[in-house]
PDB file of C-alpha atoms (C1' of nucleotides) in Angstrom:
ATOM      1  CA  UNK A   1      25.186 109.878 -85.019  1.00 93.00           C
ATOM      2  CA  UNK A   2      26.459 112.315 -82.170  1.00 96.00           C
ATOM      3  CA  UNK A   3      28.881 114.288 -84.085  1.00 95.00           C
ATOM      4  CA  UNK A   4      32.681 115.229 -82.915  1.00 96.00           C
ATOM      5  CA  UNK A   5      32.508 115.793 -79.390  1.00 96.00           C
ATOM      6  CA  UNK A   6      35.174 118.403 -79.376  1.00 96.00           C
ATOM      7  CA  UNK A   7      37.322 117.029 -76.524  1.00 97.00           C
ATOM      8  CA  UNK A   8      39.130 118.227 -74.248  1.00 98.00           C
ATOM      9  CA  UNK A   9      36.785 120.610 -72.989  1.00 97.00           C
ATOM     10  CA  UNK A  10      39.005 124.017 -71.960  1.00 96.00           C
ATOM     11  CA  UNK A  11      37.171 126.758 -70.254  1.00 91.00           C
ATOM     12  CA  UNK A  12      39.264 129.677 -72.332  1.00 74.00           C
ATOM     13  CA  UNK A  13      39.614 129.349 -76.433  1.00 75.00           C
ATOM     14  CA  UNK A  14      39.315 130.973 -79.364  1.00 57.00           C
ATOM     15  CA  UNK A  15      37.686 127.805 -81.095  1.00 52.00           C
ATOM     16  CA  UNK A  16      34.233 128.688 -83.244  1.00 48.00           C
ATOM     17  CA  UNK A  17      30.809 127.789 -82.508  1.00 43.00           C
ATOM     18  CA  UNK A  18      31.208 125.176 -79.330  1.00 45.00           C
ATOM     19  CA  UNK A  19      28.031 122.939 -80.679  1.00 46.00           C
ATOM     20  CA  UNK A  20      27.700 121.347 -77.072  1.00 46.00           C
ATOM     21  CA  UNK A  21      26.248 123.013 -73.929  1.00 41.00           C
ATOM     22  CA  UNK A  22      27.709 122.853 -70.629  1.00 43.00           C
ATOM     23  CA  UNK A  23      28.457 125.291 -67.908  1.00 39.00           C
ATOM     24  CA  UNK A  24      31.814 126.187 -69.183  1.00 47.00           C
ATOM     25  CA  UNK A  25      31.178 125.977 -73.113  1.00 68.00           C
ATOM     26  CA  UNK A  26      34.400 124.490 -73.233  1.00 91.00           C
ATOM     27  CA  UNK A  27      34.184 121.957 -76.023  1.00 95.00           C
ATOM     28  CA  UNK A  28      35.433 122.688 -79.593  1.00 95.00           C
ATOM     29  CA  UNK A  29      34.144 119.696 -82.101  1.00 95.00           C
ATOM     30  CA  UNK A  30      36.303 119.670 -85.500  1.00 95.00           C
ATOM     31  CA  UNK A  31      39.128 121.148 -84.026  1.00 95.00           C
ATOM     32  CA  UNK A  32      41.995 118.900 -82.940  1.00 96.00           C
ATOM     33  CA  UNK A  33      44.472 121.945 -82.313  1.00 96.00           C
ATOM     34  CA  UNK A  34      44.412 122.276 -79.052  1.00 96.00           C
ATOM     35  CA  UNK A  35      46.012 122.711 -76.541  1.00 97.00           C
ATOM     36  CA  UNK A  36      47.246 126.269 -77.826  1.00 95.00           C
ATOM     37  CA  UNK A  37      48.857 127.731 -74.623  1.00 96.00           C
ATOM     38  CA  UNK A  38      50.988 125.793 -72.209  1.00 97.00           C
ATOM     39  CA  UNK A  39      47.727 126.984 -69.708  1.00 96.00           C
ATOM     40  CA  UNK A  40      45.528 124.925 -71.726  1.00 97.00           C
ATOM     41  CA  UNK A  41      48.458 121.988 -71.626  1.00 98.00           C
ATOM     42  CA  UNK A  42      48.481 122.069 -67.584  1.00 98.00           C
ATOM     43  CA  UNK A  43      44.394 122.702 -67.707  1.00 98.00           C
ATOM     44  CA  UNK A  44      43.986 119.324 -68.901  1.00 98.00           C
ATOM     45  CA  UNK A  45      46.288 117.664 -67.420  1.00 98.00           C
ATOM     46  CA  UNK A  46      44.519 118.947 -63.984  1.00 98.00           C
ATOM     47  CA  UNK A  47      41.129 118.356 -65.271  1.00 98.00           C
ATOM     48  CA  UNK A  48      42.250 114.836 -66.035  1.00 98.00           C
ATOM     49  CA  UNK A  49      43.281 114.240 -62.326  1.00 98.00           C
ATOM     50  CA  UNK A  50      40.333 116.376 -60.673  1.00 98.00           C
ATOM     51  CA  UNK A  51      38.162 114.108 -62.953  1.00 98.00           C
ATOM     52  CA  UNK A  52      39.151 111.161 -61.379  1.00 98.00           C
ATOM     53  CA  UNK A  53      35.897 108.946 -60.019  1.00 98.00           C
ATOM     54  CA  UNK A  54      33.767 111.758 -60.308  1.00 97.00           C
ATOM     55  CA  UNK A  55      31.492 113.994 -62.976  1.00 96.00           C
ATOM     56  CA  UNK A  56      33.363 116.361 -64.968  1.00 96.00           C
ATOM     57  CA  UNK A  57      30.592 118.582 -64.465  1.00 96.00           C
ATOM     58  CA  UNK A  58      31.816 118.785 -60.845  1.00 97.00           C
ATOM     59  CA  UNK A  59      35.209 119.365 -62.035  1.00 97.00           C
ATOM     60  CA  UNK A  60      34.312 122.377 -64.463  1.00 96.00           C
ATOM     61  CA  UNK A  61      33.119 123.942 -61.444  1.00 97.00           C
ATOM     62  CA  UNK A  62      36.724 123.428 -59.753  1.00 98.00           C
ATOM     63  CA  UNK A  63      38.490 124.269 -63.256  1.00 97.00           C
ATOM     64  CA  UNK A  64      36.419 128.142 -62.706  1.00 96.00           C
ATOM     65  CA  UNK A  65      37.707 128.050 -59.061  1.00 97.00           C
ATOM     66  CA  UNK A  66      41.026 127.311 -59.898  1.00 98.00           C
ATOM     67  CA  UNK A  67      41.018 130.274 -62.549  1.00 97.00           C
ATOM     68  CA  UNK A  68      39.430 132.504 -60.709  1.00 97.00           C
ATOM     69  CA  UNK A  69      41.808 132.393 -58.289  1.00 98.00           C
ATOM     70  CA  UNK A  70      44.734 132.066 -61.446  1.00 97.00           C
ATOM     71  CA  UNK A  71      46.309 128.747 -60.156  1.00 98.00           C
ATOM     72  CA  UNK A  72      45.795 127.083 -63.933  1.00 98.00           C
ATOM     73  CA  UNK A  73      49.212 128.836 -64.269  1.00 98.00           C
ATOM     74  CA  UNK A  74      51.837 125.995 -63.331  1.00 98.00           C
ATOM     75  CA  UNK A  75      54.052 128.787 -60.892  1.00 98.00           C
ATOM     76  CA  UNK A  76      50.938 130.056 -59.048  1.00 98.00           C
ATOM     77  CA  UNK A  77      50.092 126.463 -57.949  1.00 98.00           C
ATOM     78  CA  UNK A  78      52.976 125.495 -56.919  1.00 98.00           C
ATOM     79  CA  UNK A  79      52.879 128.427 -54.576  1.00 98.00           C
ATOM     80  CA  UNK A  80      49.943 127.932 -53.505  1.00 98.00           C
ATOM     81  CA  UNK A  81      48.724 126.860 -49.886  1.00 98.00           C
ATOM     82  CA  UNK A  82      47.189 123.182 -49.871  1.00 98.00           C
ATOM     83  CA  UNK A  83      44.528 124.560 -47.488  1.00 98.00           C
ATOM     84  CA  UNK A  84      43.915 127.200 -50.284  1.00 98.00           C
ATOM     85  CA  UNK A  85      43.348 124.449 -53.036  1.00 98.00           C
ATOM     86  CA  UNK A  86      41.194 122.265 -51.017  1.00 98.00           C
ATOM     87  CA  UNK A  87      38.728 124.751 -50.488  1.00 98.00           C
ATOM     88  CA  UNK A  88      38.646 125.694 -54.245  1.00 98.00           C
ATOM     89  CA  UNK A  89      38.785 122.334 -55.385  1.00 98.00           C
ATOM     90  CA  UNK A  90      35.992 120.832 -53.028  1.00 98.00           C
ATOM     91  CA  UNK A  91      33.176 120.488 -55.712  1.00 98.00           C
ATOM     92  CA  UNK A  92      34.587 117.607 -57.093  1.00 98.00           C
ATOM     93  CA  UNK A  93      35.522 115.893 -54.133  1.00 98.00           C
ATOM     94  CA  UNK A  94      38.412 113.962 -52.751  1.00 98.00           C
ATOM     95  CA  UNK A  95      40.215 117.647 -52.595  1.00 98.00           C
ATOM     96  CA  UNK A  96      42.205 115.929 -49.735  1.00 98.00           C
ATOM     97  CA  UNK A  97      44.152 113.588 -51.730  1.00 98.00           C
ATOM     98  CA  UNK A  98      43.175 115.677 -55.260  1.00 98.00           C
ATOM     99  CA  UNK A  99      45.335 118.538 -53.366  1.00 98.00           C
ATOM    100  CA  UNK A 100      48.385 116.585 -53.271  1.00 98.00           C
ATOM    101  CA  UNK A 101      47.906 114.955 -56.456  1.00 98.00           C
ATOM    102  CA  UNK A 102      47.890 118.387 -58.059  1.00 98.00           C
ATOM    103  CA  UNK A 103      51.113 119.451 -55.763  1.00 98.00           C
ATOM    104  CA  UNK A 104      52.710 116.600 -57.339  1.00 98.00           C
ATOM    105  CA  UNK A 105      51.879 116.688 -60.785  1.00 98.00           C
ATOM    106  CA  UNK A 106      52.811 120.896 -60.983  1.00 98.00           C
ATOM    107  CA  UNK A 107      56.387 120.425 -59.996  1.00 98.00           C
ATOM    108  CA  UNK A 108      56.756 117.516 -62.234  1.00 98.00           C
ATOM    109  CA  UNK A 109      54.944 119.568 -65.077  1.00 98.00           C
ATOM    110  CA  UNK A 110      57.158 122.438 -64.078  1.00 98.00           C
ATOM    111  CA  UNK A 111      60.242 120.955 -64.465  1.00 98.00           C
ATOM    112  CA  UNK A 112      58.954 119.222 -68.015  1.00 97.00           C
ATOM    113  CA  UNK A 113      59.717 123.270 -69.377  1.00 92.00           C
ATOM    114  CA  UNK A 114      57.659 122.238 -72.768  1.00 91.00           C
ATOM    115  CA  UNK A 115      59.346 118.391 -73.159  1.00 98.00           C
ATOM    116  CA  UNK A 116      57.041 115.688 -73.696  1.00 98.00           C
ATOM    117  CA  UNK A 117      56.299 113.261 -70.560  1.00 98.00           C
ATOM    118  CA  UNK A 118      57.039 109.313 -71.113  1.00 98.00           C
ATOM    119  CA  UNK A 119      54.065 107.461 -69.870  1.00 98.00           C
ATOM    120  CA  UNK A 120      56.406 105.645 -67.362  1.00 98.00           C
ATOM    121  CA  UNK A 121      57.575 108.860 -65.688  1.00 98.00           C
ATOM    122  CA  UNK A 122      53.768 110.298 -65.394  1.00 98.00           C
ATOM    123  CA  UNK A 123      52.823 106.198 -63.456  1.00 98.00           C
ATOM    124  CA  UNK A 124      55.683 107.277 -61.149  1.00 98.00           C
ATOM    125  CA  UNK A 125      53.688 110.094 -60.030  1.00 98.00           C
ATOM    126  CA  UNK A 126      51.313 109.979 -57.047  1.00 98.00           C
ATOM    127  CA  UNK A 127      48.019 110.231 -58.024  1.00 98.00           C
ATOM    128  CA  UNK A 128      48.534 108.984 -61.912  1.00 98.00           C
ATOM    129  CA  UNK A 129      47.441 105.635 -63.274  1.00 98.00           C
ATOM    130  CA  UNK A 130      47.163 104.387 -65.878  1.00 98.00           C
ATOM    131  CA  UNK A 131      43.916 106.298 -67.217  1.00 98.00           C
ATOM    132  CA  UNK A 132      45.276 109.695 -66.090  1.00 98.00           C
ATOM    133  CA  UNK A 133      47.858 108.640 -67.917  1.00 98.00           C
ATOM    134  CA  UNK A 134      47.008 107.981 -71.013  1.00 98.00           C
ATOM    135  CA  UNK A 135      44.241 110.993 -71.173  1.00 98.00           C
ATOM    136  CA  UNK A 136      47.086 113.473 -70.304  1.00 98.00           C
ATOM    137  CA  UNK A 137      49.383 112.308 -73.210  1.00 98.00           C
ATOM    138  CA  UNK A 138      46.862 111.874 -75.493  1.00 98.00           C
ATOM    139  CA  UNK A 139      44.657 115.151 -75.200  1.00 98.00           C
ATOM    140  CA  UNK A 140      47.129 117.344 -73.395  1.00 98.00           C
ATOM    141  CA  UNK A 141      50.185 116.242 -75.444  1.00 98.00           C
ATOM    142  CA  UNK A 142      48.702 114.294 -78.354  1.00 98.00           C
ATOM    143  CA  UNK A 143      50.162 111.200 -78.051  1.00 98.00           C
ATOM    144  CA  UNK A 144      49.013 107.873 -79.619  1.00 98.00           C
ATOM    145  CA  UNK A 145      47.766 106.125 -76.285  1.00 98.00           C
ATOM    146  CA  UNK A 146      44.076 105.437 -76.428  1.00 98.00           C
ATOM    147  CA  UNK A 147      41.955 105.456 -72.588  1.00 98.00           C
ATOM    148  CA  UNK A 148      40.464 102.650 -71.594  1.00 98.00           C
ATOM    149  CA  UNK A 149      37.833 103.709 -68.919  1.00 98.00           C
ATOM    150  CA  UNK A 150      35.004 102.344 -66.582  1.00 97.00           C
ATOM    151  CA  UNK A 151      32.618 103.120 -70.133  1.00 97.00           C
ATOM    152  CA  UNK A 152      34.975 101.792 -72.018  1.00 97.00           C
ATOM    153  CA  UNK A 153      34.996  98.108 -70.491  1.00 97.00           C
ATOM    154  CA  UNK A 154      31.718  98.432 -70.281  1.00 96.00           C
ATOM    155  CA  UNK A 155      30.381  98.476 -73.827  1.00 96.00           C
ATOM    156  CA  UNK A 156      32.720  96.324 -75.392  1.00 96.00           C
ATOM    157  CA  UNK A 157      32.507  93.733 -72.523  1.00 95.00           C
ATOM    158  CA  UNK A 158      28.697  93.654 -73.501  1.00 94.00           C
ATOM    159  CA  UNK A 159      29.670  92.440 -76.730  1.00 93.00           C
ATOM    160  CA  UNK A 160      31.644  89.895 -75.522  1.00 93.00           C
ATOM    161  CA  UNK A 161      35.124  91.630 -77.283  1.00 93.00           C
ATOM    162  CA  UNK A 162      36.685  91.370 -73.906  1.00 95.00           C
ATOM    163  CA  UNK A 163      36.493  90.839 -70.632  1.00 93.00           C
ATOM    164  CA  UNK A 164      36.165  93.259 -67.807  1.00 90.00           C
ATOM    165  CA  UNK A 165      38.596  91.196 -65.768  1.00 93.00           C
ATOM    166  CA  UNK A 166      41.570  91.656 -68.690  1.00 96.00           C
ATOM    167  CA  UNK A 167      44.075  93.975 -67.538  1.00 97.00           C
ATOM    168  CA  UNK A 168      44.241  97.767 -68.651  1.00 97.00           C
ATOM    169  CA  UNK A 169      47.129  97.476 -70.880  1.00 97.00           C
ATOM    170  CA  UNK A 170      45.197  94.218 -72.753  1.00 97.00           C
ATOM    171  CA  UNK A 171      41.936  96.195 -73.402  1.00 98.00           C
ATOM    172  CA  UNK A 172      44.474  99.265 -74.760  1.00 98.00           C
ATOM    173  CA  UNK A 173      45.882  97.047 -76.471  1.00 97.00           C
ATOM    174  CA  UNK A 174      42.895  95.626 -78.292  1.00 97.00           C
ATOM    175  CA  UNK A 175      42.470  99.163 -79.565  1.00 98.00           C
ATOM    176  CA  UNK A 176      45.660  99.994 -80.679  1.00 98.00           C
ATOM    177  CA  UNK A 177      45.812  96.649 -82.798  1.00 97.00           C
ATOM    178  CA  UNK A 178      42.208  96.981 -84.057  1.00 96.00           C
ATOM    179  CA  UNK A 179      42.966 100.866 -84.752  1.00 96.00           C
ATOM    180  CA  UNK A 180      46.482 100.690 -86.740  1.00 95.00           C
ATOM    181  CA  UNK A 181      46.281 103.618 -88.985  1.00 89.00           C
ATOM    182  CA  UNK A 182      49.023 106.624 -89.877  1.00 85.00           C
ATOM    183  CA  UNK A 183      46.989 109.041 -90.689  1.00 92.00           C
ATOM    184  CA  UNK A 184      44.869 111.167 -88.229  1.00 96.00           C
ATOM    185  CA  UNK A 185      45.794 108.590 -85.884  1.00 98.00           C
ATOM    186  CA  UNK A 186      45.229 110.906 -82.362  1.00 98.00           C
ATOM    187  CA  UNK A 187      42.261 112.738 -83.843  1.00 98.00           C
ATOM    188  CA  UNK A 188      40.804 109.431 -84.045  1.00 98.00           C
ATOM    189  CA  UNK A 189      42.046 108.184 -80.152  1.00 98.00           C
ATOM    190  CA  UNK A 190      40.859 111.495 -79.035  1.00 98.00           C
ATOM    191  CA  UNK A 191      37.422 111.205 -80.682  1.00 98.00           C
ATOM    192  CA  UNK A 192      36.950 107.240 -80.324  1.00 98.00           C
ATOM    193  CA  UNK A 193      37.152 107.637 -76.990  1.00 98.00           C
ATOM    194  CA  UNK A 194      34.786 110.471 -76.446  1.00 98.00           C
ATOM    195  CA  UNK A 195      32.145 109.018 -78.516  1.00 98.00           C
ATOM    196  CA  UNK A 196      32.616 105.743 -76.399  1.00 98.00           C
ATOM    197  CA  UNK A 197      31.828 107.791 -73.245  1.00 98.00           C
ATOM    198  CA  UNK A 198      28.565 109.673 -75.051  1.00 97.00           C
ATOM    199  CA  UNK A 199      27.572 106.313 -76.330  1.00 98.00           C
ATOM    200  CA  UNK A 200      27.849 104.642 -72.290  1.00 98.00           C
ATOM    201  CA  UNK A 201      26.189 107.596 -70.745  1.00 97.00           C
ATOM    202  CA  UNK A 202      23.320 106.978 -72.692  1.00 97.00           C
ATOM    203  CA  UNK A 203      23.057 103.317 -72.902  1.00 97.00           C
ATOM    204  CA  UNK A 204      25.430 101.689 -70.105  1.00 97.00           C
ATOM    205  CA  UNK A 205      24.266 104.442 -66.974  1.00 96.00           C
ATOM    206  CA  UNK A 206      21.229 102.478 -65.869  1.00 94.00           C
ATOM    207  CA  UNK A 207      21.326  98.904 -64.945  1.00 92.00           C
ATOM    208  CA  UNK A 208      20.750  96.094 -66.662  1.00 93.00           C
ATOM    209  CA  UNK A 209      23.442  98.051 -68.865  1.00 95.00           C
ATOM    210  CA  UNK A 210      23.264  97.868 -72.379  1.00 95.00           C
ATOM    211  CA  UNK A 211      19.397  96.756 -72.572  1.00 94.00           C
ATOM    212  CA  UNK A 212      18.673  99.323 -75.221  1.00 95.00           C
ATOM    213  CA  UNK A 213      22.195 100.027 -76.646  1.00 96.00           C
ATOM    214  CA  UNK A 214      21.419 100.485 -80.559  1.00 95.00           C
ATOM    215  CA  UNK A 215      24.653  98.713 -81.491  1.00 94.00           C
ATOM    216  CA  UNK A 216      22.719  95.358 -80.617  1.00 90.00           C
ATOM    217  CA  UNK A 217      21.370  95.658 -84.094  1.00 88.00           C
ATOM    218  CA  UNK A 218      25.394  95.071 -85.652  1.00 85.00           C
ATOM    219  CA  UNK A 219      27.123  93.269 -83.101  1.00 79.00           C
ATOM    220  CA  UNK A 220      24.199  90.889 -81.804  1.00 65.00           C
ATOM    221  CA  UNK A 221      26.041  87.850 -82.630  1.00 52.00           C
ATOM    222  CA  UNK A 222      29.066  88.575 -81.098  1.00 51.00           C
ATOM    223  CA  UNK A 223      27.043  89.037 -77.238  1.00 52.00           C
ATOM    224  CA  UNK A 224      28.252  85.900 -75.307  1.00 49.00           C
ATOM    225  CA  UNK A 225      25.128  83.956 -73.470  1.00 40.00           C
ATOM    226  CA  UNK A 226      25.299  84.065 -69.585  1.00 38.00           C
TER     227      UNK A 226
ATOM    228  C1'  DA B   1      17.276 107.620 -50.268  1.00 93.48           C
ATOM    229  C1'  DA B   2      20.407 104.828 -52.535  1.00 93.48           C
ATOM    230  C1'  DC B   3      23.365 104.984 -56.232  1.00 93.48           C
ATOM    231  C1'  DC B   4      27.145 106.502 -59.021  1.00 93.48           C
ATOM    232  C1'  DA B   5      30.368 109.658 -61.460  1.00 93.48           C
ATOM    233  C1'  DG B   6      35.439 110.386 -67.757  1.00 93.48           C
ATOM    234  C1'  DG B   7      40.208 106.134 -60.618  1.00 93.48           C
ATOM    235  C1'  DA B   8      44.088 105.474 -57.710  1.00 93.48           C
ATOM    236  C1'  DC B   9      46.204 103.994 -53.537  1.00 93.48           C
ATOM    237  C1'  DG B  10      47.108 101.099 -49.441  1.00 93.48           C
ATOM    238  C1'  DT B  11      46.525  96.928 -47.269  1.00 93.48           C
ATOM    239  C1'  DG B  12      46.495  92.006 -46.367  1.00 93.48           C
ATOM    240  C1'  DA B  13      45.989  87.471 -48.251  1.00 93.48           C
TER     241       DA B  13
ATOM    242  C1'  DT C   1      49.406  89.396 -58.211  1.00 93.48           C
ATOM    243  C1'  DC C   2      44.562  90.230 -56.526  1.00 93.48           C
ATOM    244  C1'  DA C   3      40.453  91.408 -54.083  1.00 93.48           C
ATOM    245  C1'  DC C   4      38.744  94.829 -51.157  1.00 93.48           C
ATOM    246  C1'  DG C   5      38.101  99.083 -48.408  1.00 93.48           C
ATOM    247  C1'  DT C   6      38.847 104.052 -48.622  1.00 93.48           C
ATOM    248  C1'  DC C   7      38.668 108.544 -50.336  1.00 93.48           C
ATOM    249  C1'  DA C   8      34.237 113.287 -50.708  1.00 93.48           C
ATOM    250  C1'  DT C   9      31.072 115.902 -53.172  1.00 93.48           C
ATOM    251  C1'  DG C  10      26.986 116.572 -55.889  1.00 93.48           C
ATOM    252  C1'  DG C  11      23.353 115.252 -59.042  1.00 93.48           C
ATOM    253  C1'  DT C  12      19.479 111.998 -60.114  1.00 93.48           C
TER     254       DT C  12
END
DNA sequence: AACCAGGACGTGA
DNA sequence: TCACGTCATGGT
């Protein structure tokens, strides 16, 4: 019903007709072949941490900043003054601890030169859980892990699948086990998950959530009585 | 005007 | 391990 949602949105590409509207046009549905440029690699992975608690649309805002002033390049951050950051990362808040987050996260990046992160090293970073985690391996370096979020529990806590008191690595693994195919395997992590935040912001936003969630009509069985 | 957004960390029990 | 307070801005 929605479509491919195209993510991760990136604020520079040469994808073809971004379908869905936003500030920075960033999204490119049908086209799993980004990232392109190591840029786009470290845009993500800075979107994904900016993103944290807060409304991407806040953080596109921060991602223009950031280019405007050329610090999506990996070098130019590193170099850069944490006063200077905070003030161009303010519109999506937190840009105290953000700041240092980003710090962090550039040197390791840096020192990556084009290898792929384990999961274990990015946890060891300041500033990366598990859901940072797991978005910057699978949409900045395609890696099988699938994101549980805040949405995520959500919905499928509605239906009684699990609960939102299971720990993150039990809901992740719920959708690892239920998804166990080969083929197109992180197209369909990176657009599973997507969809499963489109689907919340429309039904799971407003409380009671779920109340008018059109899945009801499948999985009304399965909701648990309370 | 209260509530919340594509979380993570530090603390004390 | 676990519950809880904190971090900051901006949109509804």
């Amino acid at each position: 019903m929605y479509g491919s949602q195209g993510w991760w949105p990136l604020i520079e590409h040469n994808g073809t007709n971004p379908t869905k509207s936003g500030s920075i046009q960033g999204y490119h549905p049908n086209d799993y072949s980004f990232p392109k440029t190591k840029k786009q690699q470290f845009e993500i992975c800075v979107g994904a941490i900016l993103t944290q608690n807060t409304n991407f649309s806040s953080v596109e805002k921060s991602l223009i900043n950031l280019n405007k002033h050329n610090l999506l390049k990996v070098d130019n951050l590193l170099n850069a003054s944490e006063e200077n950051i905070k003030q161009i990362i303010t519109p999506s808040g937190y840009q105290n601890q953000k700041t240092k987050y980003l710090k962090v996260f550039a040197s390791f990046f840096s020192q990556l030169s084009g290898r792929i992160p384990s999961r274990k090293d990015l946890l060891d970073l300041k500033g990366i859980g598990p859901e940072t985690a797991d978005a910057i391996l699978l949409y900045a370096f395609a890696q099988p892990e699938f994101v549980i979020d805040v949405y995520t529990k959500r919905v499928f806590q509605h239906f009684g699948i699990l609960e939102n008191t299971e720990k993150y690595e039990d809901w992740k693994n719920f959708f690892h086990e239920s998804l166990q195919t080969e083929k197109q395997k992180i197209q369909i992590y990176q657009e599973y998950h997507a969809l499963i935040v489109e689907h919340a912001k429309r039904y799971y936003v407003k409380k009671p959530h779920g109340t008018q969630c059109p899945l009801k009509k499948f999985l009304q069985t399965q909701i648990q009585s309370k």
